[in-house]
Amino acid sequence: MWVSIKRLSLGFLLILLASAVLLLSDWSRRKPVGQRLLHVAVLQHGSQPILDEGVGGIIDGLAESGFREGENVSIRRYNAENDLPTANAIAKEIVGGQYDLVTTVSTLSLQAVANANRAGKTKHVFALVSDPVAAGVGISGENALQHPPYLAGYGTMQPVAEAFQLAKRLLPNLQTVGVLWNPAEANSEAQLKVARAACNALSIHLIEANVDATSGVIEAVSSLIARDVQAIWIPGDVTVLTAAETVAAVARKAGIPVFTSIPGNARHGALFDLGANYHEVGRLAGVLAGRILHGTDPATVPVLNVMPQTLLVNTSALADLREPWRIPEDVLRTASVVGQEKLLVTPLVLGKTWKVNILEYVNVADSEDAERGMRAGLRDSGLQEGRDYTIQLRNAQGDMPTLSTLVDAAITDGADLLMTLSTPTLQAALQRARSLPIVFTFVADAIVAGAGRSNEDHLPNVTGVPTVSAFPELLDTVRECIPSVRRIGTLFVPAEVNSVFNKDQLAARARQQGIELVTMAANTSSEMSDAAQALCSEHIDAVVQIASNLTTVAFASITQAARRSRIPLFGSLSSNAHDGAAVVVARDYFDGGHEAGSMAARIIRGEKPADIPFVPLKKTRIVVNLDAARAMGLRIPPALVRRASEVIGEPR
């Protein structure tokens, strides 16, 4: 009897101890909101402008609700890069209980998290979903309050019928429209049902082509063209939107326009986009997420449809169409106009041939991409080189004092507009050409460089495209390759403001992910090799090299040090992969140059730089160097290789 009581007492004591441990381990989460750091995950299905806009809106909405990154909330962004298995794996990870709330953008992300979260362990807010009911996650179409008690969000059914009505206005004899869509996407199927009914009412024959992967888009659009469609419509289909620019290019060669229900594609060749303002949709979802973090029960929130509508029109897409598409004046007055702007409604007559000078600090592959983008942006805006403008390229060949000489030479030769590549080049132009229009790109932060106080409030003669490195995506990729990463290193150049800015940005992002950043300074090319070797001796898990002019030129020294130490090397410029980095997550500098070229065209046509806000570059690309990875002992996950824009070397 006594032994039994002793055993019972011991068992009871163990239960008490276990309960105490659990209570203490969960103590931080039991603190009231405002007294502890909350953790929020954001999952998007791919790297697309509309999804990026939605995520940006969510973060702004959270801030509006009092939850600011780094102050009282830690926001971790995840991106499945259009890979369903990756989305499902991420979903399983983020619903494990470590997050106070999960937010998703896109139908596929909603489905992935909802399926992984059936136990309701994590609160979930969704946005950028065409039809939440059709997503099949337990949301009722009859009762807005009938949904899983831990799930809330907003549907955003695009104005599909209105898009076809507008197309019919632009071409009254419109009778056949082609559409590409992926039947595996519930959002696309929901939009197709609306499109079929709208086309039936307008006496339009809708010809459909199915695609199950982005690689099949060119073949599908070619099949629609072969069936003699008069236009192609792109719905909110993630698979097709990934290749929307390709669809527009193929259709343009055939002389037919593309129109979409997803804003942003008009800038890349579509005739018009009629759809939602996805930043605003995301902001509303962020505000909702903030309410839930403050204590609102998701079960009490109705699932509603929100549609802050926006229209983008690309007048340059009217050129060379085989039929007489016309954009009425009342449409232009209500739209955001891109491309050749409203001036194309009347004949374009410039008062002179503009002298454009492109100024470079150093000639590397990434700046060459940006330069090609600039030239393409001017051409694609409808201007003709030789008639409307001339271009002179000036390069300082990496010599800082030469930059001032280049700017002075451009002014002496009568330049009408300067286009700068790199932060030092922009700074030289700002100091010595204060009366000339300046358009920049390939610049980490124009505000730090002295071009203004914000993207909207800047010097009156300057506009351009800031190209801050994709550090969140880069660090996510580092963790994907090295799950146990705790300590990384980078070299920076104290004399370059862009280098210092990039170093600080990487440090801030690393802290958010619980990663320690070790930095090593180098001021000259001769110091780079020793600095790189010293960095690699600091017991780091990887070198994550930020962009700067000096480190780009001397990147081979960094590669050699990393290989000697068998430390994986990650880069933030596309050229880094060709110079020995194992993985690069970089901005698409051609795209940034193209946007800068479009801005320059607007100035040539008469707009003032002061009226053109800075447009930060968001598009990224992944480059994988399999040979370099092997040399450093790094195994690159197959899913990352599949997502890469470029793969160097062969798998073994």
mmCIF file of C-alpha atoms in Angstrom, residues 439-444 446 463-468 591-597 599 613-618:
data_model
loop_
_atom_site.group_PDB
_atom_site.id
_atom_site.type_symbol
_atom_site.label_atom_id
_atom_site.label_comp_id
_atom_site.label_asym_id
_atom_site.label_seq_id
_atom_site.Cartn_x
_atom_site.Cartn_y
_atom_site.Cartn_z
ATOM 1 C CA VAL A 439 17.001 59.000 -65.100
ATOM 2 C CA PHE A 440 18.767 56.337 -63.028
ATOM 3 C CA THR A 441 18.747 52.591 -62.484
ATOM 4 C CA PHE A 442 21.217 49.997 -61.096
ATOM 5 C CA VAL A 443 21.171 52.022 -57.853
ATOM 6 C CA ALA A 444 20.584 50.363 -54.467
ATOM 7 C CA ALA A 446 18.462 56.682 -54.509
ATOM 8 C CA THR A 463 13.528 60.091 -61.532
ATOM 9 C CA GLY A 464 14.380 56.436 -61.953
ATOM 10 C CA VAL A 465 14.262 52.840 -60.769
ATOM 11 C CA PRO A 466 15.828 51.940 -57.392
ATOM 12 C CA THR A 467 17.149 48.372 -57.472
ATOM 13 C CA VAL A 468 17.628 47.340 -53.844
ATOM 14 C CA ASP A 591 13.650 44.915 -66.510
ATOM 15 C CA GLY A 592 14.884 47.835 -64.394
ATOM 16 C CA GLY A 593 16.625 49.343 -67.394
ATOM 17 C CA HIS A 594 13.496 48.888 -69.498
ATOM 18 C CA GLU A 595 11.417 50.803 -66.942
ATOM 19 C CA ALA A 596 14.064 53.554 -66.866
ATOM 20 C CA GLY A 597 13.971 53.734 -70.666
ATOM 21 C CA MET A 599 10.620 56.983 -68.028
ATOM 22 C CA PRO A 613 7.766 58.866 -58.958
ATOM 23 C CA PHE A 614 10.638 56.468 -58.436
ATOM 24 C CA VAL A 615 9.512 52.903 -59.246
ATOM 25 C CA PRO A 616 11.451 50.305 -57.207
ATOM 26 C CA LEU A 617 12.418 47.173 -59.135
ATOM 27 C CA LYS A 618 10.814 44.032 -57.696
#
